[in-house]
Coordinates of C-alpha atoms in Angstrom, one line a residue:
Chain B
M1 CA 39.3 5.9 -7.2
T2 CA 41.1 5.4 -3.9
D3 CA 38.5 6.6 -1.4
L4 CA 35.2 4.9 -2.1
P5 CA 32.6 5.3 0.6
D6 CA 32.5 2.5 3.2
L7 CA 30.1 1.2 5.8
S8 CA 31.1 4.0 8.2
H9 CA 29.9 6.6 5.8
I10 CA 26.5 4.9 5.6
Q11 CA 26.3 4.6 9.4
K12 CA 27.1 8.3 9.7
A13 CA 24.5 9.1 7.0
L14 CA 21.8 7.2 8.9
H15 CA 22.6 9.0 12.1
R16 CA 22.4 12.3 10.2
I17 CA 19.1 11.7 8.4
Q18 CA 17.2 9.7 11.0
P19 CA 15.5 12.8 12.5
H20 CA 14.2 13.7 9.0
T21 CA 13.3 10.4 7.4
H22 CA 10.8 7.6 8.0
R23 CA 12.2 4.3 9.2
T24 CA 10.2 2.4 6.5
P25 CA 8.4 -0.9 7.3
V26 CA 9.6 -4.2 6.0
L27 CA 6.6 -6.2 4.5
R28 CA 6.3 -9.8 3.7
S29 CA 3.8 -11.7 1.6
K30 CA 2.9 -15.4 2.0
Q31 CA 1.6 -15.5 -1.5
F32 CA 4.8 -14.1 -2.9
N33 CA 7.0 -16.4 -0.9
E34 CA 5.0 -19.4 -2.1
R35 CA 5.3 -18.2 -5.6
V36 CA 9.1 -17.8 -5.5
G37 CA 9.9 -20.5 -2.9
A38 CA 11.9 -18.2 -0.7
D39 CA 11.4 -15.9 2.2
V40 CA 11.3 -12.4 0.9
Y41 CA 11.5 -9.1 2.8
F42 CA 10.3 -5.9 1.1
K43 CA 12.0 -2.8 2.4
C44 CA 9.2 -0.3 1.5
E45 CA 10.8 3.0 0.4
N46 CA 7.5 3.7 -1.3
F47 CA 6.5 4.8 2.2
Q48 CA 9.5 7.0 2.5
K49 CA 9.1 10.8 2.5
I50 CA 8.4 12.0 -1.1
G51 CA 7.5 8.4 -1.9
A52 CA 11.0 7.1 -2.7
F53 CA 14.4 6.2 -1.4
K54 CA 15.8 9.3 -3.1
F55 CA 15.0 11.4 0.0
R56 CA 17.7 9.5 1.9
G57 CA 20.5 10.6 -0.4
A58 CA 19.2 14.1 -0.9
S59 CA 18.7 14.7 2.8
N60 CA 22.1 13.2 3.7
T61 CA 23.8 15.6 1.2
V62 CA 21.8 18.7 2.1
F63 CA 22.3 18.1 5.9
S64 CA 26.1 17.4 5.2
L65 CA 26.6 20.9 3.9
T66 CA 28.3 23.5 6.1
D67 CA 26.3 26.7 6.8
E68 CA 28.5 28.5 4.4
Q69 CA 28.0 25.9 1.6
S70 CA 24.2 25.9 2.1
M71 CA 23.7 29.6 2.7
K72 CA 22.6 30.4 -0.8
G73 CA 20.5 27.3 -1.2
V74 CA 20.8 24.2 -3.3
A75 CA 20.1 23.3 -6.9
T76 CA 19.6 20.3 -9.1
H77 CA 18.1 19.1 -12.4
S78 CA 15.7 16.3 -12.3
S79 CA 12.3 15.4 -13.7
G80 CA 11.7 12.8 -11.1
N81 CA 11.9 11.8 -7.5
H82 CA 15.3 13.5 -6.9
A83 CA 13.7 16.9 -7.6
Q84 CA 11.1 16.4 -4.9
A85 CA 13.7 15.0 -2.5
V86 CA 16.0 18.0 -2.8
A87 CA 13.1 20.4 -2.5
L88 CA 11.9 18.8 0.7
A89 CA 15.3 18.4 2.2
A90 CA 16.1 22.1 1.5
R91 CA 12.8 23.2 3.0
M92 CA 13.6 21.2 6.2
R93 CA 17.0 22.9 6.4
G94 CA 15.4 26.2 5.8
I95 CA 17.2 27.1 2.5
P96 CA 16.0 27.6 -1.0
A97 CA 16.0 24.8 -3.6
Y98 CA 16.3 25.7 -7.3
I99 CA 15.0 22.8 -9.4
V100 CA 15.6 22.7 -13.2
M101 CA 12.9 20.6 -14.8
P102 CA 12.1 19.9 -18.4
S103 CA 9.1 21.9 -19.6
N104 CA 7.3 18.7 -20.6
A105 CA 7.6 17.1 -17.1
P106 CA 4.3 15.7 -15.9
K107 CA 2.1 18.2 -14.2
V108 CA 1.9 16.1 -11.0
K109 CA 5.7 16.2 -10.7
K110 CA 5.8 20.0 -11.1
E111 CA 3.1 20.4 -8.5
A112 CA 4.9 18.1 -6.1
V113 CA 8.1 20.0 -6.4
A114 CA 6.3 23.3 -6.0
G115 CA 4.4 21.8 -3.1
Y116 CA 7.6 21.2 -1.2
G117 CA 8.6 24.9 -1.9
G118 CA 11.0 24.2 -4.8
I119 CA 11.7 27.1 -7.1
I120 CA 11.3 25.6 -10.6
H121 CA 13.3 26.7 -13.6
Y122 CA 12.1 25.1 -16.8
C123 CA 14.3 24.0 -19.6
E124 CA 14.1 22.2 -23.0
P125 CA 13.8 18.4 -22.5
T126 CA 17.4 17.5 -23.3
L127 CA 20.3 16.6 -21.0
Q128 CA 22.3 19.5 -22.5
A129 CA 19.6 22.0 -21.8
R130 CA 19.2 20.7 -18.3
E131 CA 22.9 21.1 -17.6
D132 CA 23.1 24.5 -19.2
V133 CA 20.1 25.9 -17.3
L134 CA 21.4 24.4 -14.1
N135 CA 24.8 26.1 -14.6
D136 CA 23.1 29.4 -15.2
V137 CA 21.0 29.0 -12.1
V138 CA 24.0 28.1 -10.0
D139 CA 26.0 31.1 -11.4
E140 CA 23.1 33.5 -10.7
T141 CA 22.2 32.3 -7.2
G142 CA 25.3 30.8 -5.8
A143 CA 23.3 27.6 -4.9
Y144 CA 25.1 24.4 -4.1
F145 CA 24.6 21.6 -6.8
I146 CA 23.2 18.4 -5.4
P147 CA 23.7 15.6 -8.0
S148 CA 21.2 12.8 -8.2
Y149 CA 23.6 9.8 -7.9
D150 CA 27.2 10.7 -8.9
D151 CA 28.2 11.7 -5.4
K152 CA 29.5 9.9 -2.4
R153 CA 27.1 11.6 0.0
I154 CA 24.2 10.5 -2.2
V155 CA 25.5 7.0 -2.3
A156 CA 25.9 6.9 1.5
G157 CA 22.4 8.2 2.0
Q158 CA 20.9 5.6 -0.3
G159 CA 22.7 2.8 1.5
T160 CA 20.9 3.6 4.7
A161 CA 17.8 1.7 3.5
T162 CA 19.8 -1.5 3.5
L163 CA 21.4 -0.7 6.9
E164 CA 17.9 -0.4 8.4
L165 CA 16.8 -3.6 6.6
L166 CA 19.7 -5.6 7.9
E167 CA 19.2 -4.2 11.4
D168 CA 15.7 -5.6 11.3
Y169 CA 16.6 -8.9 9.5
P170 CA 20.4 -9.6 10.0
D171 CA 20.3 -13.0 8.4
L172 CA 19.4 -12.3 4.8
D173 CA 21.2 -14.3 2.1
Y174 CA 20.5 -11.8 -0.7
V175 CA 19.7 -8.2 -1.2
L176 CA 18.3 -7.0 -4.5
A177 CA 18.0 -3.5 -5.7
P178 CA 17.2 -1.8 -9.0
V179 CA 20.0 -0.2 -10.9
G180 CA 19.7 3.0 -13.0
G181 CA 22.4 5.6 -12.3
G182 CA 23.6 3.2 -9.6
G183 CA 23.3 5.4 -6.5
L184 CA 21.0 3.0 -4.8
L185 CA 22.8 -0.2 -5.8
S186 CA 26.1 1.4 -4.8
G187 CA 24.9 2.2 -1.3
T188 CA 23.1 -1.1 -1.0
S189 CA 26.2 -3.0 -1.9
I190 CA 28.5 -1.1 0.5
A191 CA 26.0 -1.5 3.3
A192 CA 25.4 -5.2 2.8
K193 CA 29.0 -6.2 2.2
G194 CA 30.2 -4.0 5.0
I195 CA 27.9 -5.8 7.4
R196 CA 28.5 -9.3 6.2
S197 CA 30.6 -10.1 3.1
T198 CA 28.7 -13.3 2.4
I199 CA 25.5 -11.5 1.6
K200 CA 24.9 -11.6 -2.1
V201 CA 24.1 -8.3 -3.7
I202 CA 22.2 -8.3 -6.9
G203 CA 21.4 -5.4 -9.2
A204 CA 18.2 -5.7 -11.3
E205 CA 18.0 -3.8 -14.6
P206 CA 15.6 -3.6 -17.5
E207 CA 17.0 -5.5 -20.4
T208 CA 16.2 -2.7 -22.8
V209 CA 18.5 -0.3 -20.8
N210 CA 21.2 -2.7 -19.7
D211 CA 24.2 -0.5 -19.4
A212 CA 25.0 -1.7 -15.9
Y213 CA 24.8 -5.3 -17.0
Q214 CA 27.1 -4.6 -20.0
S215 CA 29.5 -2.6 -17.9
F216 CA 29.5 -5.2 -15.1
K217 CA 30.1 -8.2 -17.5
S218 CA 32.8 -6.4 -19.6
G219 CA 34.5 -4.7 -16.6
K220 CA 34.3 -1.4 -18.5
L221 CA 31.9 1.4 -18.0
Q222 CA 29.5 1.5 -20.9
P223 CA 26.8 4.1 -21.4
A224 CA 23.3 3.1 -22.1
T225 CA 22.5 3.2 -25.9
N226 CA 18.7 3.3 -25.2
N227 CA 16.5 4.8 -22.6
M228 CA 13.2 3.2 -23.5
T229 CA 11.9 1.4 -20.5
I230 CA 8.7 1.6 -18.4
A231 CA 11.0 1.7 -15.4
D232 CA 11.3 5.5 -15.6
G233 CA 13.7 5.7 -12.7
L234 CA 16.2 3.5 -14.4
R235 CA 16.8 5.3 -17.7
T236 CA 20.1 6.8 -16.7
S237 CA 23.6 5.3 -17.0
L238 CA 26.2 4.5 -14.3
S239 CA 28.9 7.0 -13.6
D240 CA 32.6 6.3 -12.9
L241 CA 31.9 6.4 -9.2
T242 CA 28.9 4.1 -9.1
F243 CA 30.4 1.7 -11.6
S244 CA 33.6 1.4 -9.5
I245 CA 31.5 0.7 -6.4
I246 CA 29.2 -1.8 -8.1
Y247 CA 32.0 -3.6 -9.9
K248 CA 33.8 -4.0 -6.7
N249 CA 30.9 -5.0 -4.4
A250 CA 27.9 -6.4 -6.4
D251 CA 27.7 -10.2 -7.1
D252 CA 25.7 -9.9 -10.3
I253 CA 23.4 -7.7 -12.5
I254 CA 20.4 -9.5 -13.8
T255 CA 18.1 -8.1 -16.5
V256 CA 14.3 -8.6 -17.1
S257 CA 11.9 -7.8 -19.9
E258 CA 9.4 -5.0 -19.9
S259 CA 6.5 -7.4 -19.8
S260 CA 8.0 -9.1 -16.7
I261 CA 8.3 -5.7 -15.0
I262 CA 4.7 -4.9 -15.7
K263 CA 3.6 -8.3 -14.5
A264 CA 5.6 -8.1 -11.3
M265 CA 4.3 -4.6 -10.6
R266 CA 0.7 -5.7 -11.0
F267 CA 1.3 -8.8 -8.8
I268 CA 2.5 -6.6 -5.9
W269 CA -0.4 -4.2 -6.3
E270 CA -3.0 -7.0 -6.4
R271 CA -1.6 -9.2 -3.7
M272 CA 0.2 -6.9 -1.3
K273 CA -2.1 -3.9 -1.8
I274 CA 0.8 -1.5 -2.0
I275 CA 1.6 0.9 -4.8
I276 CA 5.1 0.4 -6.2
E277 CA 6.5 2.2 -9.2
P278 CA 7.8 0.3 -12.2
S279 CA 11.5 0.7 -11.2
S280 CA 10.7 -1.1 -7.9
A281 CA 9.2 -4.0 -9.8
V282 CA 12.4 -4.8 -11.6
P283 CA 14.0 -6.8 -8.7
V284 CA 10.6 -8.4 -8.0
A285 CA 10.6 -9.6 -11.6
V286 CA 14.0 -11.1 -11.2
L287 CA 12.6 -13.4 -8.6
M288 CA 9.3 -14.1 -10.3
D289 CA 11.1 -15.0 -13.5
N290 CA 13.4 -17.4 -11.6
K291 CA 16.4 -15.6 -12.9
L292 CA 18.1 -16.0 -9.6
T293 CA 17.9 -19.2 -7.6
V294 CA 16.9 -18.3 -4.1
T295 CA 15.0 -21.4 -3.1
G296 CA 14.8 -21.8 0.6
K297 CA 16.8 -18.6 1.1
K298 CA 16.1 -15.2 2.6
A299 CA 16.1 -12.3 0.2
G300 CA 15.6 -8.6 0.8
I301 CA 14.3 -6.3 -1.9
I302 CA 14.6 -2.6 -1.8
I303 CA 11.3 -1.3 -3.1
S304 CA 12.6 1.9 -4.4
G305 CA 9.4 4.0 -4.6
G306 CA 5.7 4.4 -5.3
N307 CA 5.4 7.5 -7.4
V308 CA 3.2 6.4 -10.3
D309 CA 1.0 8.4 -12.7
L310 CA -2.4 6.9 -11.9
D311 CA -3.8 8.1 -15.2
K312 CA -1.2 6.0 -17.1
L313 CA -0.9 2.5 -15.7
P314 CA 1.4 0.3 -17.8
W315 CA -1.2 -2.6 -18.1
L316 CA -3.9 -0.4 -19.5
Chain V
M1 CA -34.4 -8.0 19.7
T2 CA -33.5 -8.8 23.3
D3 CA -30.1 -10.3 22.9
L4 CA -27.9 -8.1 20.6
P5 CA -24.2 -9.0 20.7
D6 CA -22.1 -7.0 23.1
L7 CA -18.4 -6.4 23.7
S8 CA -17.9 -9.8 25.2
H9 CA -18.9 -11.5 22.0
I10 CA -16.3 -9.4 20.1
Q11 CA -13.6 -10.2 22.6
K12 CA -14.4 -13.9 22.3
A13 CA -14.4 -13.6 18.5
L14 CA -11.0 -12.0 18.5
H15 CA -9.7 -14.7 20.7
R16 CA -11.1 -17.3 18.3
I17 CA -9.9 -15.8 15.0
Q18 CA -6.5 -14.5 16.2
P19 CA -4.6 -17.6 15.1
H20 CA -6.1 -17.3 11.6
T21 CA -6.1 -13.6 10.9
H22 CA -3.5 -10.8 10.5
R23 CA -3.3 -8.2 13.1
T24 CA -3.4 -5.5 10.5
P25 CA -1.2 -2.4 10.9
V26 CA -2.6 1.1 11.7
L27 CA -1.1 3.7 9.3
R28 CA -1.0 7.5 9.6
S29 CA -0.3 10.2 7.1
K30 CA 1.0 13.6 7.9
Q31 CA -0.4 14.9 4.6
F32 CA -3.8 13.6 5.3
N33 CA -3.7 15.0 8.9
E34 CA -2.7 18.4 7.6
R35 CA -5.5 18.2 5.0
V36 CA -8.3 17.5 7.5
G37 CA -6.8 19.1 10.6
A38 CA -7.1 16.0 12.8
D39 CA -5.0 13.0 13.8
V40 CA -6.3 10.1 11.8
Y41 CA -5.5 6.4 12.3
F42 CA -6.2 4.1 9.4
K43 CA -6.9 0.5 10.4
C44 CA -5.7 -1.3 7.3
E45 CA -8.0 -4.2 6.6
N46 CA -6.8 -4.0 3.0
F47 CA -3.8 -6.0 4.4
Q48 CA -6.1 -8.6 6.0
K49 CA -6.3 -12.1 4.5
I50 CA -8.3 -12.1 1.3
G51 CA -7.7 -8.3 1.2
A52 CA -10.7 -7.3 3.3
F53 CA -12.2 -7.2 6.8
K54 CA -14.8 -9.8 5.6
F55 CA -12.4 -12.5 6.6
R56 CA -12.9 -11.6 10.3
G57 CA -16.6 -12.3 10.3
A58 CA -16.4 -15.3 8.1
S59 CA -13.7 -17.0 10.1
N60 CA -15.4 -16.2 13.4
T61 CA -18.5 -17.9 12.1
V62 CA -16.8 -20.9 10.5
F63 CA -14.7 -21.5 13.6
S64 CA -17.8 -21.1 15.9
L65 CA -19.5 -24.1 14.3
T66 CA -19.6 -27.4 16.2
D67 CA -18.0 -30.4 14.4
E68 CA -21.5 -31.6 13.7
Q69 CA -22.6 -28.3 12.2
S70 CA -19.5 -28.0 10.0
M71 CA -19.2 -31.6 9.0
K72 CA -20.8 -31.2 5.6
G73 CA -19.1 -27.9 4.8
V74 CA -20.4 -24.4 4.5
A75 CA -22.2 -22.4 1.8
T76 CA -22.9 -18.8 0.9
H77 CA -23.9 -16.6 -2.0
S78 CA -21.7 -13.6 -2.8
S79 CA -20.0 -12.0 -5.7
G80 CA -17.5 -10.2 -3.5
N81 CA -15.1 -10.4 -0.6
H82 CA -17.4 -12.6 1.5
A83 CA -17.2 -15.4 -1.0
Q84 CA -13.4 -15.4 -0.8
A85 CA -13.6 -15.1 3.0
V86 CA -15.8 -18.1 3.5
A87 CA -13.8 -20.2 1.0
L88 CA -10.5 -19.5 2.9
A89 CA -12.0 -19.9 6.3
A90 CA -13.4 -23.3 5.3
R91 CA -10.1 -24.4 3.8
M92 CA -8.4 -23.5 7.1
R93 CA -11.0 -25.6 9.0
G94 CA -10.6 -28.4 6.5
I95 CA -14.2 -28.4 5.2
P96 CA -15.7 -27.8 1.8
A97 CA -17.1 -24.4 0.9
Y98 CA -19.9 -24.1 -1.7
I99 CA -20.0 -20.6 -3.1
V100 CA -23.0 -19.4 -5.2
M101 CA -21.8 -16.6 -7.6
P102 CA -23.6 -14.8 -10.4
S103 CA -22.4 -16.0 -13.8
N104 CA -21.3 -12.5 -14.7
A105 CA -19.0 -12.0 -11.6
P106 CA -15.6 -10.6 -12.6
K107 CA -13.1 -13.3 -13.7
V108 CA -10.7 -12.2 -11.0
K109 CA -13.3 -12.9 -8.3
K110 CA -14.1 -16.3 -9.6
E111 CA -10.4 -17.2 -9.8
A112 CA -9.8 -15.9 -6.3
V113 CA -12.6 -18.1 -4.8
A114 CA -11.4 -21.1 -6.8
G115 CA -7.9 -20.4 -5.6
Y116 CA -9.0 -20.7 -2.0
G117 CA -10.6 -24.0 -2.9
G118 CA -14.2 -22.8 -3.0
I119 CA -16.6 -25.0 -5.1
I120 CA -18.4 -22.5 -7.3
H121 CA -22.1 -22.8 -8.3
Y122 CA -23.1 -20.3 -10.9
C123 CA -26.5 -18.6 -10.9
E124 CA -28.3 -15.8 -12.8
P125 CA -27.3 -12.4 -11.6
T126 CA -30.4 -11.7 -9.5
L127 CA -30.9 -11.9 -5.7
Q128 CA -33.8 -14.4 -6.2
A129 CA -31.6 -16.7 -8.3
R130 CA -28.8 -16.5 -5.8
E131 CA -31.0 -17.5 -2.9
D132 CA -32.7 -20.2 -5.0
V133 CA -29.5 -21.8 -6.0
L134 CA -28.1 -21.4 -2.5
N135 CA -31.1 -23.3 -1.1
D136 CA -30.7 -26.0 -3.6
V137 CA -27.0 -26.4 -2.8
V138 CA -27.7 -26.5 1.0
D139 CA -30.4 -29.1 0.4
E140 CA -28.1 -31.3 -1.7
T141 CA -25.0 -31.0 0.4
G142 CA -26.2 -30.4 3.9
A143 CA -23.7 -27.5 4.1
Y144 CA -24.1 -24.8 6.8
F145 CA -25.2 -21.4 5.4
I146 CA -22.9 -18.5 6.4
P147 CA -24.7 -15.2 5.8
S148 CA -22.6 -12.2 4.8
Y149 CA -23.8 -9.7 7.4
D150 CA -27.2 -10.6 8.9
D151 CA -25.7 -12.8 11.7
K152 CA -24.5 -12.1 15.2
R153 CA -21.3 -14.1 14.7
I154 CA -20.5 -12.2 11.6
V155 CA -21.1 -8.9 13.4
A156 CA -18.9 -10.0 16.3
G157 CA -16.1 -11.0 13.9
Q158 CA -16.2 -7.6 12.1
G159 CA -16.0 -5.8 15.4
T160 CA -12.6 -7.3 16.1
A161 CA -10.9 -4.8 13.8
T162 CA -12.1 -1.9 16.1
L163 CA -11.0 -3.9 19.2
E164 CA -7.5 -4.2 17.8
L165 CA -7.5 -0.5 16.8
L166 CA -8.6 0.6 20.2
E167 CA -6.0 -1.7 21.9
D168 CA -3.3 0.1 19.8
Y169 CA -4.8 3.6 20.2
P170 CA -7.2 3.8 23.2
D171 CA -7.8 7.5 23.2
L172 CA -9.6 7.9 19.9
D173 CA -12.5 10.4 19.8
Y174 CA -14.1 9.0 16.7
V175 CA -14.3 5.8 14.8
L176 CA -15.6 5.9 11.2
A177 CA -16.6 2.9 9.1
P178 CA -18.4 2.4 5.8
V179 CA -21.9 1.0 5.9
G180 CA -23.5 -1.3 3.4
G181 CA -25.3 -4.3 4.9
G182 CA -24.1 -3.0 8.2
G183 CA -22.1 -5.9 9.5
L184 CA -18.9 -3.9 9.8
L185 CA -20.6 -0.8 11.3
S186 CA -22.5 -2.9 13.8
G187 CA -19.4 -4.6 15.0
T188 CA -17.5 -1.3 15.1
S189 CA -20.2 0.4 17.1
I190 CA -20.5 -2.4 19.7
A191 CA -16.7 -2.6 20.1
A192 CA -16.2 1.2 20.4
K193 CA -19.2 1.9 22.7
G194 CA -18.4 -1.2 24.8
I195 CA -14.9 0.1 25.4
R196 CA -15.8 3.7 26.0
S197 CA -19.2 5.1 25.5
T198 CA -18.0 8.6 24.7
I199 CA -16.3 7.5 21.5
K200 CA -18.4 8.8 18.6
V201 CA -19.2 6.1 16.0
I202 CA -19.9 7.4 12.5
G203 CA -21.2 5.4 9.6
A204 CA -20.2 6.6 6.1
E205 CA -22.5 5.8 3.1
P206 CA -22.7 6.7 -0.5
E207 CA -25.4 9.3 -1.0
T208 CA -26.7 7.3 -4.0
V209 CA -27.4 4.2 -1.8
N210 CA -28.4 5.9 1.4
D211 CA -30.7 3.4 3.0
A212 CA -28.7 3.4 6.3
Y213 CA -28.9 7.2 6.4
Q214 CA -32.7 7.1 5.7
S215 CA -33.3 4.4 8.2
F216 CA -31.2 6.0 10.9
K217 CA -32.8 9.4 10.5
S218 CA -36.3 8.1 10.4
G219 CA -35.9 5.4 13.0
K220 CA -37.4 2.8 10.7
L221 CA -35.6 0.3 8.6
Q222 CA -35.8 1.4 4.9
P223 CA -34.5 -0.7 2.1
A224 CA -32.2 0.9 -0.5
T225 CA -34.1 2.0 -3.6
N226 CA -31.0 2.1 -5.8
N227 CA -27.8 0.1 -5.9
M228 CA -25.7 2.4 -8.2
T229 CA -22.5 3.3 -6.5
I230 CA -18.8 2.9 -7.3
A231 CA -18.5 1.6 -3.7
D232 CA -19.4 -2.0 -4.7
G233 CA -19.2 -3.3 -1.2
L234 CA -22.0 -0.9 -0.1
R235 CA -24.8 -1.7 -2.5
T236 CA -26.7 -3.8 0.0
S237 CA -29.3 -2.7 2.6
L238 CA -29.3 -3.0 6.4
S239 CA -31.1 -6.0 7.9
D240 CA -33.3 -5.9 11.0
L241 CA -30.3 -7.1 13.1
T242 CA -27.8 -4.6 11.8
F243 CA -30.3 -1.7 11.9
S244 CA -31.2 -2.4 15.5
I245 CA -27.5 -2.4 16.5
I246 CA -26.6 0.7 14.5
Y247 CA -29.7 2.6 15.6
K248 CA -28.8 1.9 19.2
N249 CA -25.0 2.5 19.0
A250 CA -24.0 4.8 16.2
D251 CA -23.9 8.5 16.6
D252 CA -24.5 9.5 13.0
I253 CA -24.6 8.3 9.4
I254 CA -23.1 10.7 6.9
T255 CA -23.3 10.4 3.1
V256 CA -20.9 11.5 0.4
S257 CA -21.1 11.9 -3.4
E258 CA -19.6 9.5 -5.9
S259 CA -17.1 12.1 -7.0
S260 CA -15.9 12.6 -3.4
I261 CA -15.4 8.8 -3.0
I262 CA -13.3 8.7 -6.1
K263 CA -11.3 11.7 -5.1
A264 CA -10.7 10.3 -1.6
M265 CA -9.6 6.9 -3.0
R266 CA -7.1 8.5 -5.4
F267 CA -5.8 10.7 -2.6
I268 CA -5.0 7.7 -0.5
W269 CA -3.4 5.8 -3.4
E270 CA -1.2 8.8 -4.3
R271 CA -0.2 10.0 -0.9
M272 CA -0.2 6.9 1.2
K273 CA 0.9 4.4 -1.5
I274 CA -1.7 1.8 -0.4
I275 CA -4.5 0.3 -2.5
I276 CA -7.9 0.8 -1.0
E277 CA -11.2 -0.2 -2.6
P278 CA -13.9 2.4 -3.3
S279 CA -15.9 1.3 -0.2
S280 CA -12.9 2.1 2.0
A281 CA -12.8 5.6 0.6
V282 CA -16.3 6.5 1.8
P283 CA -15.3 7.4 5.4
V284 CA -12.1 9.0 4.1
A285 CA -14.3 11.2 1.9
V286 CA -16.5 12.2 4.9
L287 CA -13.4 13.8 6.5
M288 CA -12.0 15.2 3.3
D289 CA -15.3 16.9 2.6
N290 CA -15.4 18.3 6.1
K291 CA -18.8 16.7 6.7
L292 CA -17.8 15.9 10.2
T293 CA -15.9 18.4 12.4
V294 CA -12.9 16.6 13.8
T295 CA -10.5 19.5 14.1
G296 CA -7.9 18.7 16.7
K297 CA -9.4 15.3 17.5
K298 CA -8.2 11.7 17.0
A299 CA -10.2 9.7 14.5
G300 CA -9.9 6.1 13.5
I301 CA -11.1 4.9 10.1
I302 CA -11.7 1.3 9.3
I303 CA -10.1 0.8 5.8
S304 CA -12.4 -2.1 4.8
G305 CA -10.4 -3.6 2.0
G306 CA -8.2 -3.3 -1.1
N307 CA -9.8 -5.6 -3.7
V308 CA -10.0 -3.5 -6.8
D309 CA -10.1 -4.4 -10.5
L310 CA -6.9 -2.8 -11.7
D311 CA -8.3 -2.8 -15.3
K312 CA -11.2 -0.5 -14.3
L313 CA -10.1 2.3 -12.1
P314 CA -12.9 4.8 -11.4
W315 CA -10.9 7.9 -12.4
L316 CA -10.1 6.6 -15.9

C-alpha cells in the first residue's frame, strides 16, 4: 500500500464538502470533565446532515466524481447511515442514488433513504445477497459504486471532522473515535498525526466485536468473528486499506463492554441533553471506565452520530 | 398591581446572573423550518444549568438577597426543576438550601437535588402538606422562601432567556413559550414587548390543563381544574401576578393535545438530536399543528428544559 491518503487529501476533502456539510459544534460538559478528570471536547457529528459523520465521506466521494463518472448515478449497499448519506449527497449533486437495503431494515431507515430521494432495491439480509443485488443494480444502471469505508475518498472525507475539531482546539493531547470498518478512525488518525504527530489517536471498539483490537495487537488483519454489539455502526471489520492506515497511525485500540457502552450513552443523554447513538458512546465509555489515563489532559471525542430507534432504547 | 416588573428588571437580572448561568445556544433546523414554513429559532434552555430555564429565576432571586436575608439559607417546595435550581443557586452563593419534596418524587429528582447539596425534607404528596412542611422548615431554620413562579424576581430571571434570544436575533416576529405557573411566559412577554412592542408573544398550553387559556380568554384568573398532562412542568395554575403580566402583555394563548405534544417531542429528538422535556414540546406542537400562522415569518421558541425520565418515554 504505497499511496495511503495524507493530510492534504483531507484538507482537499474539507474544501470540497464545506458547501454541503454542517460545521458541527464542539460541546463540553463540566459534569463529564469532573467525572473523568480531564478536559473533553465532543465533536458533535450527531448534528451533521443525516445525523452522522458518514455524510462527510459520502459527499466527498460523490462530489469527487467526474461528470462522466456520476452521469448514471451512484449506488451502494447499506442498512445504516451510509445509505442516507449517499442518497442525500446524490440528491445534492442532482444524480440518482440506488440503495440496496436488506428487506428487514428498520422502517425508519427505509423512510429516511426514500425521504432523501434514494431508489431502494431490497435484498435478503446477508452480505452475499447485498453484494449480488448491488452488482446487478450497477450492471443494469451503470451507476458508480460508493463503498462505505474501504475507499480513500471516504477515509479522507471522514477525516474532515478531526480537521475541524483541531482548527477549533489545536492543543488537544488525545483524539478518540469509534472503530468499526475503520473509515472514521483512519481519517481521524491521518488528520491528527498530519497536524501534530504527538497527538495520541485512540480507537474505541466494543469488546464483543474486537477485530480492530485483535488486528492492531497482532499486526495482522483479522476479521471479526462475531457481530453482536449494541453499537450497530461498529459490526463490520477493517479492510486492508483501513487496517494499513490505522496500524501505521493509531496509538492504541481500547475495548469496552456492552454495559459500559449503554451506561456511557445514557450519561450523555441525561447530562448533556444530546442524543448520541450507541457507536458514539464507545469512546465515551473508554474514558468513563478509566481505560485510558487522560488526567489533566485535553481529549477530543468524535461523536459519530445520533441515529437511534427511539422505540428500542438499550436500557429499557 | 401597580408595579409589575418591566424590561429594566430583566436587564438587571441578566447582569446579575450572567456569571452563574450558561448563555444557551440558539439552534435551527432546516427540516423543522420546511415542515412549518417559517424560520424558527430554538433557545435551548435544556442546555442551561440543571437542564432548565428555572435556574435563571432561582439564581436571580438567590443572588438578589441581602447578606442578612440569605444568612440562614433559602427554602422552597418543588418536585421538579425549581428544586434543583434553588439547590444549585444556594450552593453557588455558599448558603444552605432546604428543599421540601413529596416522598413519591422520582428517585432521579431526589438524587439531583442532593447532588447539588440541597437538604431534603420529605412530605406527603399534596400541596397542603408541601406548604405545611415548608412553613415548619422556614420557622425552624429562618431560611428565606424562594417561590417557584409567583415572584417578581423569579419572573425577571426567567425573562433573561428572551433577552439573550433577541440580542442574538433581534428581528423575530414571534416568541413562543410554554405556560404553566406563568413565570416563564411572564418574563418572556415583558422582555419581548419591552424590546419591541410589535413582537407577538404566544403562550402554549396543554389543552387538558388550560387554565391560562381560560383565564386569558375570560379576562379573569381561573384555576386549573385538572392537572393531568404529560407536560409535567405545566400542571400548575397562574397566580395573580403572572396572570396580570400575561393578560397585559401576551397576544394569545394556544392549546394543543397530549398526542400533539408527544409527536412534537419525538420530532425534535429524532431530527434535531437534542433531548427536550414534554413541556418544551408544547410550543413546538403549536407550530407543527398549524395552530398559529407563521408562514414566512421568524419565530423564536423557548425550549424550557431537557429533564426527562429516560425509563418512561411518553411514546413507549
